[in-house]
Short mmCIF file of C-alpha atoms and ligand atoms in Angstrom, two decimals:
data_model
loop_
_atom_site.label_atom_id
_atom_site.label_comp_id
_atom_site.label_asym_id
_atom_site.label_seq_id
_atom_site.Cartn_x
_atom_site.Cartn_y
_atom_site.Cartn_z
CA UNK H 635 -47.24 51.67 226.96
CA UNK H 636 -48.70 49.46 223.80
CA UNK H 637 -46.13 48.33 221.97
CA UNK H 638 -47.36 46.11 218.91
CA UNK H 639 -44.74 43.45 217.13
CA UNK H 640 -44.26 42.02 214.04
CA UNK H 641 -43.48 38.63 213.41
CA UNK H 642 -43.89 37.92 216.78
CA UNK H 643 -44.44 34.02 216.71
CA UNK H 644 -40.45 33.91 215.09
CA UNK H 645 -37.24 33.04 216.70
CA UNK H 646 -36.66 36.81 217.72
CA UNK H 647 -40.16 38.22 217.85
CA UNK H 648 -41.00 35.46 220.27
CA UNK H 649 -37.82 35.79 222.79
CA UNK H 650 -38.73 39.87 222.46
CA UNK H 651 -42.47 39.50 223.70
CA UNK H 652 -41.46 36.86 226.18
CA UNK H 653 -39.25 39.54 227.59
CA UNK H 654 -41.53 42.80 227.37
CA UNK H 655 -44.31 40.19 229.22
CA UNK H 656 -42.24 40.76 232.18
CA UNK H 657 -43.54 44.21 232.43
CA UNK H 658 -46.97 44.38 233.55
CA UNK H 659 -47.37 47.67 232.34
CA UNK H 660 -46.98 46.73 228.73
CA UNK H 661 -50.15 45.79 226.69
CA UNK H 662 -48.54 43.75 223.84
CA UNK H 663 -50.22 42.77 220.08
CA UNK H 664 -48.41 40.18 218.13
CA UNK H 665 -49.14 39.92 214.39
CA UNK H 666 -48.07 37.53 212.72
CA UNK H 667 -49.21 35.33 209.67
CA UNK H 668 -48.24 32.41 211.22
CA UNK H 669 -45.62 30.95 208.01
CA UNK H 670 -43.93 27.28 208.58
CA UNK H 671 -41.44 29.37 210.51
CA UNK H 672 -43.84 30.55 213.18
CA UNK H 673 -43.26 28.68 216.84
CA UNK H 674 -46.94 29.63 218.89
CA UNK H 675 -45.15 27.07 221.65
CA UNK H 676 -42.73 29.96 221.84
CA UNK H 677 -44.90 32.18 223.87
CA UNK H 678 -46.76 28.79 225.30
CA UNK H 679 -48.52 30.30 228.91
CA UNK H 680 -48.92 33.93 227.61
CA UNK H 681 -51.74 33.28 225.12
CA UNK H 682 -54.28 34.28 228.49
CA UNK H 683 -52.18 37.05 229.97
CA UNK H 684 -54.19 40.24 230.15
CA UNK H 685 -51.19 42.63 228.94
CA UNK H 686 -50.82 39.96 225.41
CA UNK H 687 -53.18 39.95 222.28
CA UNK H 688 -52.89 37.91 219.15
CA UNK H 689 -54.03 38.96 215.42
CA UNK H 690 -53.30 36.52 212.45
CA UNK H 691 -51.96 39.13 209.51
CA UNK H 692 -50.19 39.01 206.95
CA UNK H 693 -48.08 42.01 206.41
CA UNK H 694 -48.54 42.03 202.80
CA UNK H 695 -52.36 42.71 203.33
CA UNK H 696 -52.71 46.55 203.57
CA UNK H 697 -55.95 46.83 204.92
CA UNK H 698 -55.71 44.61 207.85
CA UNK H 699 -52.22 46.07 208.98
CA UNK H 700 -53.64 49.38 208.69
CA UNK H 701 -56.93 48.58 211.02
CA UNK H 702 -54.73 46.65 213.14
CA UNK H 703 -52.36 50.15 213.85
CA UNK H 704 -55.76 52.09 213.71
CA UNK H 705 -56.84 50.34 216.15
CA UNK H 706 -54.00 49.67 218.63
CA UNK H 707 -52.68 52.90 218.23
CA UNK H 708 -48.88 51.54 219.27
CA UNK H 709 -46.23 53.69 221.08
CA UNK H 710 -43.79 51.72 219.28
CA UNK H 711 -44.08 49.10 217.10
CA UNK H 712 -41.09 46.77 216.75
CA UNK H 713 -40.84 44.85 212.85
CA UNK H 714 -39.33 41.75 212.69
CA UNK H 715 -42.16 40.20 210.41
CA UNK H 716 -40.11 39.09 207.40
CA UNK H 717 -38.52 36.00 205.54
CA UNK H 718 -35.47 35.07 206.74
CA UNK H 719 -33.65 31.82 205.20
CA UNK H 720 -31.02 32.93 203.23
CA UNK H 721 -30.91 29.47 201.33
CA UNK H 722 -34.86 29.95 200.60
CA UNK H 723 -34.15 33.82 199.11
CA UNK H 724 -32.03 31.88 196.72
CA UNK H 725 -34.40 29.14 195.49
CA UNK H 726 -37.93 31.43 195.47
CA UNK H 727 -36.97 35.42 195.99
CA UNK H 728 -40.32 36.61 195.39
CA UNK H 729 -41.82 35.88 198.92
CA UNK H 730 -38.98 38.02 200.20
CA UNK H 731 -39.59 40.85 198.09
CA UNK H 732 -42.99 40.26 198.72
CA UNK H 733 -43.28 39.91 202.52
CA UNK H 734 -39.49 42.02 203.30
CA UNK H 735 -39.97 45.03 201.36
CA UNK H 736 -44.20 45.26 200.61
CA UNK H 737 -44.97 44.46 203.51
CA UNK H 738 -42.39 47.16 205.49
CA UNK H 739 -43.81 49.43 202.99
CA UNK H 740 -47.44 48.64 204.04
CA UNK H 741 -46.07 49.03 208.19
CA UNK H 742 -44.76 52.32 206.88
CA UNK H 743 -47.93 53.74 205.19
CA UNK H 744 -50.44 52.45 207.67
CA UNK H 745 -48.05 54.38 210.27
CA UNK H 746 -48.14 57.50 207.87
CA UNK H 747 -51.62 57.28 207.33
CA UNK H 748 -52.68 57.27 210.97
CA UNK H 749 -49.66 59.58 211.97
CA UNK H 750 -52.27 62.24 214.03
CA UNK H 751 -53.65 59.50 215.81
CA UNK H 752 -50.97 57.62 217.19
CA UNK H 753 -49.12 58.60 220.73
CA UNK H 754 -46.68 61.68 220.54
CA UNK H 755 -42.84 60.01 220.35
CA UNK H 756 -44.46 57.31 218.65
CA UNK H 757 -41.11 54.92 217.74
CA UNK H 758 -40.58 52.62 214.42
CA UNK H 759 -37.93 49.89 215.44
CA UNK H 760 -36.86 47.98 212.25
CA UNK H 761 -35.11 44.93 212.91
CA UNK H 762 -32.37 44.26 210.25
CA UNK H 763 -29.34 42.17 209.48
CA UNK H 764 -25.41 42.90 209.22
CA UNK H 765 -25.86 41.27 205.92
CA UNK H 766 -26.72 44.37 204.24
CA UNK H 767 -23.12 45.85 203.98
CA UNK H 768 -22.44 42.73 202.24
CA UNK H 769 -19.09 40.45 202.68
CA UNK H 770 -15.69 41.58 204.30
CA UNK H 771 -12.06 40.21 203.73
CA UNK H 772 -10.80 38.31 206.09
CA UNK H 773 -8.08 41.13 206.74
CA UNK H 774 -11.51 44.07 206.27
CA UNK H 775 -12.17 46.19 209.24
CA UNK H 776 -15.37 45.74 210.83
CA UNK H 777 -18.71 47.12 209.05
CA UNK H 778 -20.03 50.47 211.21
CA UNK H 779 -23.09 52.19 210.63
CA UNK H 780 -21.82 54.86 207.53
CA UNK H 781 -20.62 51.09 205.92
CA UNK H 782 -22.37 51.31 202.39
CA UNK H 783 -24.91 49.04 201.33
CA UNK H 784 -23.45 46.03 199.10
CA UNK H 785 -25.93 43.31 200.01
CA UNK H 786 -25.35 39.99 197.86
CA UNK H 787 -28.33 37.83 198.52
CA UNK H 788 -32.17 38.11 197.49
CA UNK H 789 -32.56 37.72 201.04
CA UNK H 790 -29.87 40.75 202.34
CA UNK H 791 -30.92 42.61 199.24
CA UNK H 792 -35.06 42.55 200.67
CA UNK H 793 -33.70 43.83 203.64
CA UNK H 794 -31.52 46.51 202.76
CA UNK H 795 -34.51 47.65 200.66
CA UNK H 796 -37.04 47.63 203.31
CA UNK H 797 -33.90 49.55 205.78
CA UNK H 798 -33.97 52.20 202.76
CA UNK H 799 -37.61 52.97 202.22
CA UNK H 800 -37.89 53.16 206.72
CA UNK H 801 -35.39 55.99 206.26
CA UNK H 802 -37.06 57.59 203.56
CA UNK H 803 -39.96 57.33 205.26
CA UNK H 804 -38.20 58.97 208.40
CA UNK H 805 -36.87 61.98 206.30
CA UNK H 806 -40.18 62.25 203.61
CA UNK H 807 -42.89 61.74 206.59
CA UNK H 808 -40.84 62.26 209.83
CA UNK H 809 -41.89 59.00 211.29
CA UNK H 810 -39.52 58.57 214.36
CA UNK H 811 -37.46 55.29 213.53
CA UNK H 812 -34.33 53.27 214.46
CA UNK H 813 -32.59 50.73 212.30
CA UNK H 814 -30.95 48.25 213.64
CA UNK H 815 -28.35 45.75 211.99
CA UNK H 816 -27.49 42.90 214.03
CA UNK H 817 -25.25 39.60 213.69
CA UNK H 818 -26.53 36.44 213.32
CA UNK H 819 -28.30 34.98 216.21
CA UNK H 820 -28.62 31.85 218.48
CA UNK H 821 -30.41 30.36 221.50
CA UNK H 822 -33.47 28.31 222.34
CA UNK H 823 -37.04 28.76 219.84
CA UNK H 824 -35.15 28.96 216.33
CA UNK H 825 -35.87 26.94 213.28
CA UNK H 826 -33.70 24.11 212.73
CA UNK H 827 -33.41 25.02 209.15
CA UNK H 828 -30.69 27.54 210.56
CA UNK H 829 -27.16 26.25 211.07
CA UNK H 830 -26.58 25.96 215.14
CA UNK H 831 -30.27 23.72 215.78
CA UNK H 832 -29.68 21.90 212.21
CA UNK H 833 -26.19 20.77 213.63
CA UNK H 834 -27.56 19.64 216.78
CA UNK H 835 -30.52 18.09 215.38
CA UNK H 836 -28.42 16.30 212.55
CA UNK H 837 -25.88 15.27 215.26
CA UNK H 838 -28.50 13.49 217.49
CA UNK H 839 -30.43 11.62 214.76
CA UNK H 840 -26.92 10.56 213.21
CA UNK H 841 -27.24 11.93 210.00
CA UNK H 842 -24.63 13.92 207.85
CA UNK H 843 -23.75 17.83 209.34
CA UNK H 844 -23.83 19.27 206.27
CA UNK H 845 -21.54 22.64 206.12
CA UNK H 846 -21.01 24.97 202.99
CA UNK H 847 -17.90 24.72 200.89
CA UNK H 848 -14.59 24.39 203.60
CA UNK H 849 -16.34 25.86 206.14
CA UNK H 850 -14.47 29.08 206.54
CA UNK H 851 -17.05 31.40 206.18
CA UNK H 852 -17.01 33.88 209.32
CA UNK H 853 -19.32 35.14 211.17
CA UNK H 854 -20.95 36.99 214.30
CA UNK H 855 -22.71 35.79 216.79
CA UNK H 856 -25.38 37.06 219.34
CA UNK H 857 -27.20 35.22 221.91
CA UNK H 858 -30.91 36.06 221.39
CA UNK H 859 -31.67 37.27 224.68
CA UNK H 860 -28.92 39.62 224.18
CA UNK H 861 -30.29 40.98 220.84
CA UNK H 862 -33.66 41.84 222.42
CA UNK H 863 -32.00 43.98 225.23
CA UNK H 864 -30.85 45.95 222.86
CA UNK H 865 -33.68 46.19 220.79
CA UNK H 866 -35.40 47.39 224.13
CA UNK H 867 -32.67 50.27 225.13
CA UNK H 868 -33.20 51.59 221.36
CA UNK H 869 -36.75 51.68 221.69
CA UNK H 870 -36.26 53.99 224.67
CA UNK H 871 -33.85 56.77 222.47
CA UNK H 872 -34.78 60.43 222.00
CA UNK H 873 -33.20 60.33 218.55
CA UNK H 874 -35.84 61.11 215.47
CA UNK H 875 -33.62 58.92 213.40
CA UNK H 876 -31.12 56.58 214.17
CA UNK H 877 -29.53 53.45 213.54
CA UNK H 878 -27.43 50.82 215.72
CA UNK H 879 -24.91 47.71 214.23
CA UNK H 880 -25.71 45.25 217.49
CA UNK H 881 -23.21 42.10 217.49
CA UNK H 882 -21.42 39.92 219.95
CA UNK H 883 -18.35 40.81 218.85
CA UNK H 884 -17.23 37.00 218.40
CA UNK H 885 -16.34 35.92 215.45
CA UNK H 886 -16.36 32.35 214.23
CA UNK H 887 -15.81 30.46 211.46
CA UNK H 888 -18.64 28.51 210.50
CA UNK H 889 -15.98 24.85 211.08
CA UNK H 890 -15.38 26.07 214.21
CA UNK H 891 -19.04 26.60 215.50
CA UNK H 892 -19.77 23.12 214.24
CA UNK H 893 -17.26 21.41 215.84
CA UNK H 894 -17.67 23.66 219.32
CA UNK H 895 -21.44 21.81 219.23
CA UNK H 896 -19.77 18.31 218.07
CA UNK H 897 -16.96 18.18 220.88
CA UNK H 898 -19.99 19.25 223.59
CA UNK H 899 -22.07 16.57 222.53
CA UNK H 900 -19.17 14.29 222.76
CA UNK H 901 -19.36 14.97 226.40
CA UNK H 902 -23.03 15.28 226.71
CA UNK H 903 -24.27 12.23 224.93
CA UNK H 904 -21.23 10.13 223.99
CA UNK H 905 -21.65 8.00 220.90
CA UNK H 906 -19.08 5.27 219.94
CA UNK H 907 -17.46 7.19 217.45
CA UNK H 908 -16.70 10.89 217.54
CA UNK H 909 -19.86 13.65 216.63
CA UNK H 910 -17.15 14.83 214.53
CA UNK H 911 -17.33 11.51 211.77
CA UNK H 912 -20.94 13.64 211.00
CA UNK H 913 -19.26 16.73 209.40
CA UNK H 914 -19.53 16.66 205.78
CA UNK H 915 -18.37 19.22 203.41
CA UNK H 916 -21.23 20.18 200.74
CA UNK H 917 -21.19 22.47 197.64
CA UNK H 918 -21.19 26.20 198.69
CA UNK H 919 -24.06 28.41 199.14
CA UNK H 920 -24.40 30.27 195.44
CA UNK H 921 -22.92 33.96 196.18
CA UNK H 922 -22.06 32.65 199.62
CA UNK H 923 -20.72 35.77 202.03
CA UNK H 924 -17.22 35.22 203.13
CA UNK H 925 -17.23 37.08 206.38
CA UNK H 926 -19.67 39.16 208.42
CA UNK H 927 -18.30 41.25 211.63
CA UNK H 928 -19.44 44.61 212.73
CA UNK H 929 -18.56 47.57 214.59
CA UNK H 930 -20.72 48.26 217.87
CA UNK H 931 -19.58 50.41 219.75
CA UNK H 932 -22.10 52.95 218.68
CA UNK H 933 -24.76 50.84 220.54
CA UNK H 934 -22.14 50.33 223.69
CA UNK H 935 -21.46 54.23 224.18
CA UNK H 936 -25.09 55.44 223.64
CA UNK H 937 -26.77 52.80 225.35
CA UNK H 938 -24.57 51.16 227.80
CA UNK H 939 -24.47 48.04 225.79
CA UNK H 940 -22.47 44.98 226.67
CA UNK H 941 -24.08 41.67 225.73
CA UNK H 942 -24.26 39.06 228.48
CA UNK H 943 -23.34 35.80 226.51
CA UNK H 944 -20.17 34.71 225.74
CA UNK H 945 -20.51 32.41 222.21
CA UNK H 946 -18.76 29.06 224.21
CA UNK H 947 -21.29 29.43 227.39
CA UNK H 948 -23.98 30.00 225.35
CA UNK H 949 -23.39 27.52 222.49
CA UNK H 950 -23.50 25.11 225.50
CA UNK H 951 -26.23 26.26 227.20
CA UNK H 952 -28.52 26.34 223.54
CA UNK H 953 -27.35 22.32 222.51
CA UNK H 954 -28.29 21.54 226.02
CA UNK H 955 -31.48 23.31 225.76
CA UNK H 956 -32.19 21.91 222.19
CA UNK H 957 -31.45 18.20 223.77
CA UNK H 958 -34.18 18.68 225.93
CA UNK H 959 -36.35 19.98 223.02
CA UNK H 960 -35.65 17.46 220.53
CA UNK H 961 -39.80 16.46 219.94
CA UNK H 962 -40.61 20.39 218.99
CA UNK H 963 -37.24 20.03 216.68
CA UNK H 964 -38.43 17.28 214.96
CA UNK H 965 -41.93 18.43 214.88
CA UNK H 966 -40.37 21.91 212.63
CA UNK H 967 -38.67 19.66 210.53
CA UNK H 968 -40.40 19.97 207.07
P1 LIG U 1226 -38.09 33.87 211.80
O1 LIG U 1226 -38.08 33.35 210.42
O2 LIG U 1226 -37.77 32.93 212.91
O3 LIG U 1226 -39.51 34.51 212.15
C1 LIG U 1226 -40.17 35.36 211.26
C2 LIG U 1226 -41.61 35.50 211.73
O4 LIG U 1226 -42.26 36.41 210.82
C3 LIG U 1226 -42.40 34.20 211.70
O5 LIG U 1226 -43.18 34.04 212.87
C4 LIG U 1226 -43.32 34.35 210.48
O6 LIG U 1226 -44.56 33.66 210.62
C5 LIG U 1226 -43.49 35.84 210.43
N1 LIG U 1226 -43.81 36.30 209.06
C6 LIG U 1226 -43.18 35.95 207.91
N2 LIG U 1226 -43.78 36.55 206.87
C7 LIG U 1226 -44.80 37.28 207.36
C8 LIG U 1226 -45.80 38.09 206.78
N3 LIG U 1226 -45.88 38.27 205.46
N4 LIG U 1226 -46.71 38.70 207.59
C9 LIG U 1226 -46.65 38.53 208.94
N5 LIG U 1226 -45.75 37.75 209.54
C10 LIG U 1226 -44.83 37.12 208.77
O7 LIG U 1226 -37.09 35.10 211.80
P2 LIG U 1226 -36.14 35.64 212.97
O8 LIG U 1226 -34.86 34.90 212.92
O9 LIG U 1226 -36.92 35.70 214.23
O10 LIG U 1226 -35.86 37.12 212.43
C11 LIG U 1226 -36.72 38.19 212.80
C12 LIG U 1226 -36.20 39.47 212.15
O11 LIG U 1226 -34.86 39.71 212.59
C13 LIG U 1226 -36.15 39.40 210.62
O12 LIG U 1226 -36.58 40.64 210.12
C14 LIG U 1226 -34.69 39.16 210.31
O13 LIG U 1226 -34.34 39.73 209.08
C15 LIG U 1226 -34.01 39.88 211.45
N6 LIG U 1226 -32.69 39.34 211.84
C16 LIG U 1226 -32.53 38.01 212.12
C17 LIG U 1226 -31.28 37.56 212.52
C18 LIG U 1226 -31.05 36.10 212.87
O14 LIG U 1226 -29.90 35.70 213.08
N7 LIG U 1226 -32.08 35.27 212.97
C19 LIG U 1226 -30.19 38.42 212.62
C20 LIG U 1226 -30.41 39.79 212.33
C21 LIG U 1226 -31.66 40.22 211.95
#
């Protein structure tokens, strides 16, 4: 089984490969261009395994994705290579267009154009976010997989985009795919740009937590460990098309999360005040999403899906982990 990744040296990509590396019978290529928001320390130990190869690409180059696929000729091929700071979409959207939707575009037509050539049940698994259904009501039911498309974000936008033209590629080209739309994330490896290792990392060094607008915003969450299981069981489906919400089920206001990591840390690493003195209330995020919760059961009945993590174990588990991580932290700080 060769099963080639993209965006492999990210917060997902890297927990995925660390987890296929447990089967020796996988041969596994990461590429991966190797952004600010790469980790290489994520897969620290595998570089020399036999089954694990490593090609520097950028997805937006054509030619060198296409040798690459040429070349590995991939049972499946699992795309997580993209931009993913929601905060950054807003300041400089281009690189999202650029890398989200070109580059899925180049994955698709390097696939297409060495269709023959590539293992029979060859599978495309495009990793995507809940945020393209856009925001829900408080009161909303859950987003399911016939949810339209609403995204609000250069970011979510990119991505719905790039879900659209893996479809239409699916339906134009028959290229076997899945789509998958999962809930925010968390665990050990991610950027502390994101909210749960900023916190932590803010906490520690004693500087401000900073948290959007009142801090009601709602949403998801997934351990990462969890996420990649069910990335796996998709992989394995008979389907020619398909596509899977994957969440936690456990919502969370954003507050909420924040103080979860302060009143740990309280406990963990007591500090004469409170963790909780930190949490300061900034301007929202411009076109900020309200609430984000999906719907799936899809992925529980089809594929025996229950994720392993509850959010109060694992929050405690990934500040305790990041504690004991705090040089690598400060070393992603940019
Ligand atoms: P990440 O930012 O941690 O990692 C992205 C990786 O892609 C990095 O290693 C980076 O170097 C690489 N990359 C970026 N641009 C590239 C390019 N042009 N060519 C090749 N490689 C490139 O992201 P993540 O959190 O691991 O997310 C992975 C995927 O999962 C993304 O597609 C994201 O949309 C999706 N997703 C993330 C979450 C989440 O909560 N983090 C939730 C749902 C879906």
């Amino acid at each position: 089984m060769k099963i080639l990744v993209s965006g492999g040296l990210g917060f997902i990509g890297s927990a995925l490969i660390r987890s296929l590396l447990n089967n020796e019978d996988y041969q596994i290529l990461n590429i991966d261009k190797c952004s600010y928001a790469s980790m290489p320390e994520a897969l620290e130990g595998r570089e020399s395994l036999k089954n694990y190869s490593f090609k520097k690409i950028d997805i937006k180059n054509a030619s060198e994705v296409e040798s690459a696929i040429a070349e590995f000729k991939p049972n499946k091929i699992f795309h997580l290579a993209a931009e993913s700071h929601v905060d950054r979409s807003i300041s400089a959207p281009k690189e999202f267009l650029d890398t989200n939707i070109l580059g899925t575009f180049n994955i698709l037509e390097s696939i297409r154009g060495n269709f023959s050539n590539l293992p029979e049940n060859f599978i495309l698994i495009h990793v995507s976010t809940d945020e393209v259904y856009g925001s829900l009501k408080f009161d909303e039911s859950l987003f399911n997989e016939l949810s339209s498309y609403a995204p609000n974000s250069p970011y979510s936008a990119s991505k719905a985009s790039s879900d659209l033209l893996v479809r239409a590629w699916n339906k134009t080209y028959g290229i076997k795919a899945a789509i998958t739309n999962c809930s925010n994330n968390y665990g050990p490896w991610q950027n502390p740009e994101k909210l749960i290792p900023k916190t932590i990392f803010n906490a520690i060094n004693k500087k401000p937590i900073p948290i959007y607008g009142k801090g009601v915003n709602i949403r998801d969450w997934l351990h990462v460990t969890d996420h990649v299981e069910a990335l796996i069981k998709i992989s394995d489906t008979h389907e020619n098309y398909s596509k899977y919400n994957i969440g936690g089920n456990q919502e969370m206001a954003n507050i909420d999360l924040v103080k979860e990591i302060c009143s740990h840390l309280d406990k963990k690493i007591p500090i004469d005040t409170s963790y909780f003195d930190l949490i300061t209330y900034v301007d929202d995020r411009l076109g900020h999403d309200l609430r984000y919760a999906i719907d799936a059961s899809k992925l529980a009945e089809d594929h025996n899906f229950k994720p392993k993590y509850m959010i109060k174990d694992g929050i405690k588990e990934t500040v305790d982990w990041y504690i004991s991580n705090l040089k690598w932290m400060q070393s992603k700080i940019i």
